[in-house]
C-alpha cells in the first residue's frame, strides 16, 4: 500500500469507499477545468514526466485504451503498449507472471485488460510479492470487473445530478446483458456508498444479474429489484444504464428479436421522466438507436470524455500527485 492516498492497485470496485469516490470526482473536475487553458494543461503535464505506464491490452478496446493513453499524456507520462500478444514473447511460451514482472522492470504502472477474469488480481498479487512492485490498474478483466468504467459512470452520474443532490436518493435501472456485463457488476458494487439509492435490474430471462451482486447489495442494505420489462419502471427512473449483448463470452443467449425489447430509441424516450438520463458504456449494438444521440438526456458521449478525466484523477491519486492538484480547490 501507498502511504499517501492509500490507493495502489485498482482491481475491484469493492475496494472504494465514499470519501475516495468523492475525492476522485472533485479531482476529475479540477483536471477538466485546468485542461481547458494552455497554462493549466502545462501545469498538468509537469506533474508526472518522470513516470511511465505500460498499457497491456490483450482484449479489444477503443475508449478505455485511448482514454488511459490520453490520461497518461495529460500528466506528462510516457506510455508503452502491448495490444497483440502474438508479437510479444508470450508466443515463445513466456508465462503471464514473467510477462507482468517484465513490464514492471520498465514501467511505474501496469494498466491491463484481458479476456479472462481474475488476471489483473493475479498481476497485483504478483506485484505484492516482488521487491519493486508497481501498481496494477484493471482496465477490464473478462466478465468480472471493469472498475475504472464504474468510476467514470459515478462521475457522470454525480455531474448529471449536481443540482439535484448527486447520486443519493436516485432510482437507477441497469438494462441488458447483466449476467456477463462487467460494467454493471462494477457499478452495482459502488452503490453501497450512496444513500437511499434504488436499483432496478432489467434483463431478459437467462441474462439476469448474478446472485453474488444481489447478495452484496442486500448485505449493504441497497434497495434493488429485478424485472424483465422496462415499462414496469421507466416512469420512475432518474437514470437508465443500457448495455449490449456480450456475445464474445459465448454461452446461450436470447435471439435478436427478444433482445430488441431491451433497446432504446425515440419511442422509448417518451416513457422516461423529463430529467432522466440515458447512459451506456459503449460500444453500442442495436440496443441503442443513433436516433437519440442528440437528445440532451443522453450521456454516453459525456461518459467517454469523463473517462479520460477520472483516469487522470486516478493516476494522480496513485502517484501521490493529488495534493498538488488539489491546491487551489475550494
Ligand atoms: N466497453 C465495455 C467493456 O469493455 C462495455 C462493452 O464492451 O459492452 O466492458
Ligand atoms: N467502455 C469501454 O470499456 O469501451 P472499450 O471496450 O472500447 O474500451
Tab-separated table of C-alpha atoms and ligand atoms in Angstrom:
chain	number	residue	atom	x	y	z
A	1	UNK	CA	0.000	0.000	0.000
A	2	UNK	CA	0.977	3.512	-0.724
A	3	UNK	CA	1.464	5.818	2.265
A	4	UNK	CA	-0.063	8.891	0.563
A	5	UNK	CA	-3.580	8.403	-0.791
A	6	UNK	CA	-3.808	4.756	0.283
A	7	UNK	CA	-4.518	3.813	-3.327
A	8	UNK	CA	-2.127	1.470	-5.098
A	9	UNK	CA	-3.669	-1.348	-7.164
A	10	UNK	CA	-7.121	-0.784	-8.675
A	11	UNK	CA	-8.669	-4.205	-9.196
A	12	UNK	CA	-12.250	-4.343	-7.999
A	13	UNK	CA	-14.767	-1.625	-7.141
A	14	UNK	CA	-15.412	-3.179	-3.736
A	15	UNK	CA	-12.167	-1.510	-2.650
A	16	UNK	CA	-13.668	2.013	-2.947
A	17	UNK	CA	-15.367	3.931	-0.150
A	18	UNK	CA	-17.342	7.151	-0.439
A	19	UNK	CA	-14.601	9.613	0.647
A	20	UNK	CA	-12.286	8.371	-2.081
A	21	UNK	CA	-15.069	8.408	-4.689
A	22	UNK	CA	-15.916	11.986	-3.774
A	23	UNK	CA	-12.261	12.942	-3.888
A	24	UNK	CA	-11.821	11.361	-7.317
A	25	UNK	CA	-14.827	13.260	-8.660
A	26	UNK	CA	-13.505	16.560	-7.294
A	27	UNK	CA	-10.075	15.824	-8.754
A	28	UNK	CA	-11.533	14.928	-12.143
A	29	UNK	CA	-13.349	18.266	-12.218
A	30	UNK	CA	-10.164	20.036	-11.236
A	31	UNK	CA	-8.285	18.319	-14.072
A	32	UNK	CA	-11.075	19.053	-16.558
A	33	UNK	CA	-11.026	22.721	-15.630
A	34	UNK	CA	-7.237	23.003	-15.746
A	35	UNK	CA	-7.029	21.267	-19.114
A	36	UNK	CA	-9.151	23.990	-20.700
A	37	UNK	CA	-6.341	26.547	-20.609
A	38	UNK	CA	-2.848	26.277	-22.054
A	39	UNK	CA	-1.328	27.213	-18.762
A	40	UNK	CA	-3.419	24.614	-16.923
A	41	UNK	CA	-2.535	21.931	-19.472
A	42	UNK	CA	1.162	22.752	-18.984
A	43	UNK	CA	0.723	22.546	-15.217
A	44	UNK	CA	-0.804	19.083	-15.611
A	45	UNK	CA	1.962	17.897	-17.943
A	46	UNK	CA	4.572	18.879	-15.390
A	47	UNK	CA	3.067	16.568	-12.763
A	48	UNK	CA	4.485	13.210	-13.871
A	49	UNK	CA	7.026	13.495	-16.720
A	50	UNK	CA	9.237	11.011	-14.853
A	51	UNK	CA	6.572	8.259	-14.786
A	52	UNK	CA	5.945	5.540	-17.346
A	53	UNK	CA	2.878	3.384	-17.844
A	54	UNK	CA	2.578	0.029	-19.575
A	55	UNK	CA	-0.710	-0.477	-21.405
A	56	UNK	CA	-1.198	-4.231	-21.723
A	57	UNK	CA	-4.478	-4.752	-23.576
A	58	UNK	CA	-4.955	-8.264	-24.923
A	59	UNK	CA	-8.734	-7.851	-25.276
A	60	UNK	CA	-10.153	-5.342	-27.777
A	61	UNK	CA	-10.728	-1.803	-26.556
A	62	UNK	CA	-11.190	1.607	-28.094
A	63	UNK	CA	-12.135	4.109	-25.398
A	64	UNK	CA	-10.530	2.554	-22.312
A	65	UNK	CA	-7.229	2.232	-24.152
A	66	UNK	CA	-7.379	5.699	-25.703
A	67	UNK	CA	-8.587	7.443	-22.578
A	68	UNK	CA	-5.899	5.853	-20.399
A	69	UNK	CA	-3.307	6.680	-23.030
A	70	UNK	CA	-4.534	10.279	-23.141
A	71	UNK	CA	-4.778	10.462	-19.340
A	72	UNK	CA	-1.112	9.437	-19.050
A	73	UNK	CA	-0.087	12.021	-21.630
A	74	UNK	CA	-2.124	14.754	-19.905
A	75	UNK	CA	0.081	14.137	-16.849
A	76	UNK	CA	3.228	14.198	-18.999
A	77	UNK	CA	3.772	10.446	-18.572
A	78	UNK	CA	5.287	8.180	-21.180
A	79	UNK	CA	3.464	5.079	-22.339
A	80	UNK	CA	4.362	1.710	-23.848
A	81	UNK	CA	1.879	-0.820	-25.078
A	82	UNK	CA	1.239	-4.428	-25.989
A	83	UNK	CA	-2.118	-5.000	-27.621
A	84	UNK	CA	-1.338	-8.093	-29.594
A	85	UNK	CA	0.231	-10.905	-27.554
A	86	UNK	CA	1.147	-12.742	-30.745
A	87	UNK	CA	4.046	-10.330	-31.172
A	88	UNK	CA	5.194	-10.500	-27.551
A	89	UNK	CA	7.356	-13.224	-26.021
A	90	UNK	CA	4.185	-14.926	-24.821
A	91	UNK	CA	4.317	-16.789	-28.139
A	92	UNK	CA	7.667	-18.233	-27.044
A	93	UNK	CA	5.913	-19.616	-24.005
A	94	UNK	CA	6.691	-16.839	-21.523
A	95	UNK	CA	4.279	-17.130	-18.620
A	96	UNK	CA	1.759	-14.459	-17.661
A	97	UNK	CA	3.655	-13.907	-14.393
A	98	UNK	CA	7.007	-13.442	-16.130
A	99	UNK	CA	5.456	-11.059	-18.643
A	100	UNK	CA	3.932	-8.932	-15.891
A	101	UNK	CA	7.152	-8.880	-13.896
A	102	UNK	CA	8.984	-7.825	-17.047
A	103	UNK	CA	6.586	-4.902	-17.568
A	104	UNK	CA	7.352	-3.761	-14.030
A	105	UNK	CA	11.045	-3.557	-14.969
A	106	UNK	CA	10.257	-0.732	-17.390
A	107	UNK	CA	7.065	0.882	-16.123
A	108	UNK	CA	5.774	2.600	-12.996
A	109	UNK	CA	2.228	1.313	-13.511
A	110	UNK	CA	0.646	-1.560	-15.415
A	111	UNK	CA	-2.758	-0.830	-16.933
A	112	UNK	CA	-4.227	-4.064	-18.229
A	113	UNK	CA	-7.249	-5.564	-19.954
A	114	UNK	CA	-7.685	-9.283	-20.535
A	115	UNK	CA	-10.429	-11.502	-21.939
A	116	UNK	CA	-10.153	-13.740	-18.858
A	117	UNK	CA	-11.441	-12.827	-15.424
A	118	UNK	CA	-9.102	-12.548	-12.458
A	119	UNK	CA	-5.906	-11.734	-14.369
A	120	UNK	CA	-5.457	-8.199	-13.005
A	121	UNK	CA	-5.911	-9.564	-9.475
A	122	UNK	CA	-3.228	-12.168	-10.200
A	123	UNK	CA	-0.888	-9.478	-11.504
A	124	UNK	CA	-1.452	-7.382	-8.369
A	125	UNK	CA	-0.721	-10.381	-6.149
A	126	UNK	CA	2.494	-10.987	-8.039
A	127	UNK	CA	3.481	-7.340	-7.636
A	128	UNK	CA	2.930	-7.594	-3.891
A	129	UNK	CA	5.479	-10.403	-3.740
A	130	UNK	CA	8.400	-8.770	-5.581
A	131	UNK	CA	10.960	-6.197	-4.400
A	132	UNK	CA	9.906	-3.385	-6.780
A	133	UNK	CA	6.145	-3.588	-7.096
A	134	UNK	CA	4.276	-1.197	-9.352
A	135	UNK	CA	0.527	-0.522	-9.225
A	136	UNK	CA	-1.749	-2.635	-11.403
A	137	UNK	CA	-4.882	-0.999	-12.789
A	138	UNK	CA	-7.625	-3.253	-14.068
A	139	UNK	CA	-8.956	-1.876	-17.356
A	140	UNK	CA	-11.401	-4.783	-17.754
A	141	UNK	CA	-10.944	-8.395	-16.684
A	142	UNK	CA	-13.170	-10.765	-18.628
A	143	UNK	CA	-16.796	-10.712	-17.497
A	144	UNK	CA	-15.944	-9.927	-13.880
A	145	UNK	CA	-14.762	-6.328	-13.350
A	146	UNK	CA	-14.207	-3.001	-15.105
A	147	UNK	CA	-13.540	-0.706	-12.144
A	148	UNK	CA	-12.424	2.416	-13.995
A	149	UNK	CA	-15.566	2.309	-16.134
A	150	UNK	CA	-17.581	2.291	-12.904
A	151	UNK	CA	-15.617	5.302	-11.657
A	152	UNK	CA	-16.373	7.249	-14.814
A	153	UNK	CA	-20.013	6.205	-14.519
A	154	UNK	CA	-20.116	7.524	-10.956
A	155	UNK	CA	-18.538	10.785	-12.095
A	156	UNK	CA	-21.104	11.079	-14.889
A	157	UNK	CA	-23.999	10.403	-12.525
A	158	UNK	CA	-22.685	12.898	-9.968
A	159	UNK	CA	-22.220	15.563	-12.638
A	160	UNK	CA	-25.640	14.927	-14.135
A	161	UNK	CA	-27.340	15.237	-10.743
A	162	UNK	CA	-25.145	18.050	-9.474
A	163	UNK	CA	-28.123	20.325	-8.885
A	164	UNK	CA	-30.356	17.536	-7.578
A	165	UNK	CA	-28.287	16.281	-4.647
A	166	UNK	CA	-25.957	13.947	-6.550
A	167	UNK	CA	-26.463	10.165	-6.676
A	168	UNK	CA	-28.026	9.936	-3.199
A	169	UNK	CA	-31.734	9.160	-3.365
A	170	UNK	CA	-31.812	8.365	-7.079
A	171	UNK	CA	-33.538	5.482	-8.842
A	172	UNK	CA	-31.282	3.835	-11.404
A	173	UNK	CA	-32.049	0.968	-13.771
A	174	UNK	CA	-29.418	-1.167	-15.452
A	175	UNK	CA	-30.655	-2.983	-18.507
A	176	UNK	CA	-29.451	-5.645	-20.925
A	177	UNK	CA	-26.996	-8.494	-20.602
A	178	UNK	CA	-26.474	-8.163	-16.872
A	179	UNK	CA	-25.133	-11.682	-16.423
A	180	UNK	CA	-21.971	-11.093	-18.440
A	181	UNK	CA	-21.713	-7.294	-18.428
A	182	UNK	CA	-18.790	-6.369	-16.195
A	183	UNK	CA	-19.622	-2.656	-16.200
A	184	UNK	CA	-22.922	-3.288	-14.431
A	185	UNK	CA	-21.251	-5.578	-11.897
A	186	UNK	CA	-18.591	-2.991	-11.091
A	187	UNK	CA	-21.047	-0.101	-10.901
A	188	UNK	CA	-23.514	-2.042	-8.747
A	189	UNK	CA	-20.818	-2.738	-6.162
A	190	UNK	CA	-20.274	1.012	-5.759
A	191	UNK	CA	-23.902	1.771	-4.952
A	192	UNK	CA	-23.493	0.853	-1.290
A	193	UNK	CA	-21.639	4.163	-0.968
A	194	UNK	CA	-24.728	6.255	-1.741
A	195	UNK	CA	-27.741	6.916	0.488
A	196	UNK	CA	-31.238	5.758	-0.421
A	197	UNK	CA	-30.399	4.636	-3.942
A	198	UNK	CA	-32.925	2.284	-5.571
A	199	UNK	CA	-31.683	-0.090	-8.246
A	200	UNK	CA	-33.696	-1.876	-10.893
A	201	UNK	CA	-32.131	-4.704	-12.880
A	202	UNK	CA	-33.937	-5.111	-16.205
A	203	UNK	CA	-32.825	-8.190	-18.123
A	204	UNK	CA	-34.142	-10.832	-20.494
A	205	UNK	CA	-34.685	-14.264	-18.968
A	206	UNK	CA	-31.336	-16.049	-18.768
A	207	UNK	CA	-29.245	-12.867	-18.688
A	208	UNK	CA	-30.163	-11.661	-15.204
A	209	UNK	CA	-27.621	-10.178	-12.826
A	210	UNK	CA	-25.719	-12.848	-10.885
A	211	UNK	CA	-26.644	-13.718	-7.337
A	212	UNK	CA	-23.297	-12.599	-5.867
A	213	UNK	CA	-24.072	-8.981	-6.832
A	214	UNK	CA	-27.585	-9.214	-5.364
A	215	UNK	CA	-26.165	-10.712	-2.159
A	216	UNK	CA	-23.618	-7.895	-1.928
A	217	UNK	CA	-26.314	-5.243	-2.342
A	218	UNK	CA	-28.565	-6.988	0.143
A	219	UNK	CA	-25.805	-7.227	2.746
A	220	UNK	CA	-25.226	-3.464	2.409
A	221	UNK	CA	-28.915	-2.577	2.553
A	222	UNK	CA	-29.146	-1.276	-1.030
A	223	UNK	CA	-32.740	-1.494	-2.280
A	224	UNK	CA	-32.837	-3.426	-5.544
A	225	UNK	CA	-35.390	-5.302	-7.593
A	226	UNK	CA	-35.406	-7.209	-10.847
A	227	UNK	CA	-37.824	-7.231	-13.736
A	228	UNK	CA	-37.825	-8.335	-17.345
A	229	UNK	CA	-39.899	-5.358	-18.533
A	230	UNK	CA	-38.552	-1.815	-18.819
A	231	UNK	CA	-42.105	-0.482	-18.997
A	232	UNK	CA	-42.622	-1.540	-15.361
A	233	UNK	CA	-40.067	1.027	-14.182
A	234	UNK	CA	-39.426	3.575	-16.958
A	235	UNK	CA	-41.681	6.253	-15.437
A	236	UNK	CA	-39.853	6.349	-12.100
A	237	UNK	CA	-36.235	6.465	-13.281
A	238	UNK	CA	-33.556	9.090	-12.754
A	239	UNK	CA	-31.079	7.132	-14.885
A	240	UNK	CA	-31.142	4.203	-17.267
A	241	UNK	CA	-27.868	2.387	-17.923
A	242	UNK	CA	-28.192	0.355	-21.124
A	243	UNK	CA	-25.770	-2.420	-22.103
A	244	UNK	CA	-25.037	-4.518	-25.151
A	245	UNK	CA	-25.238	-8.283	-25.579
A	246	UNK	CA	-21.803	-9.603	-24.541
A	247	UNK	CA	-21.674	-12.259	-27.259
A	248	UNK	CA	-17.893	-12.553	-27.117
A	249	UNK	CA	-18.242	-14.620	-23.952
A	250	UNK	CA	-20.200	-17.302	-25.794
A	251	UNK	CA	-22.912	-19.265	-23.966
A	252	UNK	CA	-26.546	-19.421	-24.937
A	253	UNK	CA	-28.321	-16.120	-25.230
A	254	UNK	CA	-31.690	-14.742	-26.337
A	255	UNK	CA	-32.218	-14.261	-30.057
A	256	UNK	CA	-32.007	-10.845	-31.698
A	257	UNK	CA	-35.754	-10.365	-31.659
A	258	UNK	CA	-36.057	-10.999	-27.950
A	259	UNK	CA	-33.157	-8.675	-27.129
A	260	UNK	CA	-34.849	-5.967	-29.190
A	261	UNK	CA	-37.262	-5.374	-26.312
A	262	UNK	CA	-34.244	-4.198	-24.291
A	263	UNK	CA	-33.432	-1.481	-26.813
A	264	UNK	CA	-33.843	2.282	-26.580
A	265	UNK	CA	-34.975	4.505	-29.410
A	266	UNK	CA	-37.102	7.621	-29.906
A	267	UNK	CA	-40.251	5.753	-28.952
A	268	UNK	CA	-38.939	4.730	-25.520
A	269	UNK	CA	-37.593	8.205	-24.694
A	270	UNK	CA	-41.141	9.462	-24.086
A	271	UNK	CA	-41.603	6.968	-21.278
A	272	UNK	CA	-38.937	8.482	-19.004
A	273	UNK	CA	-39.378	11.447	-16.683
A	274	UNK	CA	-38.016	14.676	-18.245
A	275	UNK	CA	-34.892	14.764	-16.023
A	276	UNK	CA	-33.916	11.111	-16.527
A	277	UNK	CA	-30.558	10.437	-18.169
A	278	UNK	CA	-29.519	7.625	-20.520
A	279	UNK	CA	-26.106	6.042	-20.102
A	280	UNK	CA	-24.256	3.274	-21.967
A	281	UNK	CA	-20.618	2.190	-21.567
A	282	UNK	CA	-20.297	1.777	-25.360
A	283	UNK	CA	-19.577	0.345	-27.867
A	284	UNK	CA	-23.236	0.088	-28.746
A	285	UNK	CA	-25.100	-2.647	-30.520
A	286	UNK	CA	-28.618	-2.460	-31.913
A	287	UNK	CA	-29.944	-1.817	-28.380
A	288	UNK	CA	-29.136	1.905	-28.647
A	289	UNK	CA	-30.567	3.780	-31.593
A	290	UNK	CA	-28.397	6.587	-33.047
A	291	UNK	CA	-31.698	8.479	-33.446
A	292	UNK	CA	-31.499	9.524	-29.778
A	293	UNK	CA	-27.847	10.636	-29.882
A	294	UNK	CA	-28.627	14.344	-29.745
A	295	UNK	CA	-31.245	14.180	-27.018
A	296	UNK	CA	-29.977	16.270	-24.081
A	297	UNK	CA	-30.723	13.365	-21.720
A	298	UNK	CA	-28.157	11.181	-23.483
A	299	UNK	CA	-24.907	10.953	-21.515
A	300	UNK	CA	-22.816	8.313	-23.292
A	301	UNK	CA	-20.611	10.750	-25.195
A	302	UNK	CA	-20.032	12.613	-21.986
A	303	UNK	CA	-19.171	9.294	-20.291
A	304	UNK	CA	-16.397	8.761	-22.834
A	305	UNK	CA	-14.809	12.090	-22.056
A	306	UNK	CA	-15.382	11.760	-18.322
A	307	UNK	CA	-13.408	8.528	-18.578
A	308	UNK	CA	-10.329	10.476	-19.510
A	309	UNK	CA	-10.719	12.970	-16.644
A	310	UNK	CA	-11.406	10.352	-14.000
A	311	UNK	CA	-8.425	8.287	-15.183
A	312	UNK	CA	-6.148	11.304	-14.836
A	313	UNK	CA	-7.561	11.757	-11.322
A	314	UNK	CA	-6.954	8.089	-10.539
A	315	UNK	CA	-3.349	8.168	-11.734
A	316	UNK	CA	-2.803	11.365	-9.756
A	317	UNK	CA	-4.030	9.657	-6.587
A	318	UNK	CA	-1.967	6.531	-7.181
A	319	UNK	CA	1.201	8.552	-7.790
A	320	UNK	CA	0.538	10.911	-4.872
A	321	UNK	CA	0.140	13.949	-7.079
A	322	UNK	CA	-3.330	14.744	-5.834
A	323	UNK	CA	-2.332	17.215	-3.115
A	324	UNK	CA	-0.500	19.288	-5.679
A	325	UNK	CA	-3.544	19.220	-7.932
A	326	UNK	CA	-5.927	19.976	-5.126
A	327	UNK	CA	-4.050	23.091	-4.093
A	328	UNK	CA	-6.493	25.757	-5.134
A	329	UNK	CA	-9.602	23.581	-4.989
A	330	UNK	CA	-12.013	25.315	-2.639
B	1	LIG	N1	-16.699	-1.456	-23.260
B	1	LIG	C1	-17.332	-2.051	-22.124
B	1	LIG	C2	-16.491	-3.213	-21.626
B	1	LIG	O1	-15.397	-3.384	-22.101
B	1	LIG	C3	-18.733	-2.452	-22.412
B	1	LIG	C4	-18.916	-3.378	-23.582
B	1	LIG	O2	-17.928	-3.761	-24.239
B	1	LIG	O3	-20.052	-3.702	-23.838
B	1	LIG	O4	-16.923	-3.911	-20.755
B	2	LIG	N1	-16.407	1.348	-22.314
B	2	LIG	C1	-15.356	0.621	-22.730
B	2	LIG	O1	-14.702	-0.078	-21.943
B	2	LIG	O2	-15.044	0.750	-24.039
B	2	LIG	P1	-13.907	-0.045	-24.817
B	2	LIG	O3	-14.272	-1.505	-24.703
B	2	LIG	O4	-13.936	0.482	-26.203
B	2	LIG	O5	-12.614	0.208	-24.118
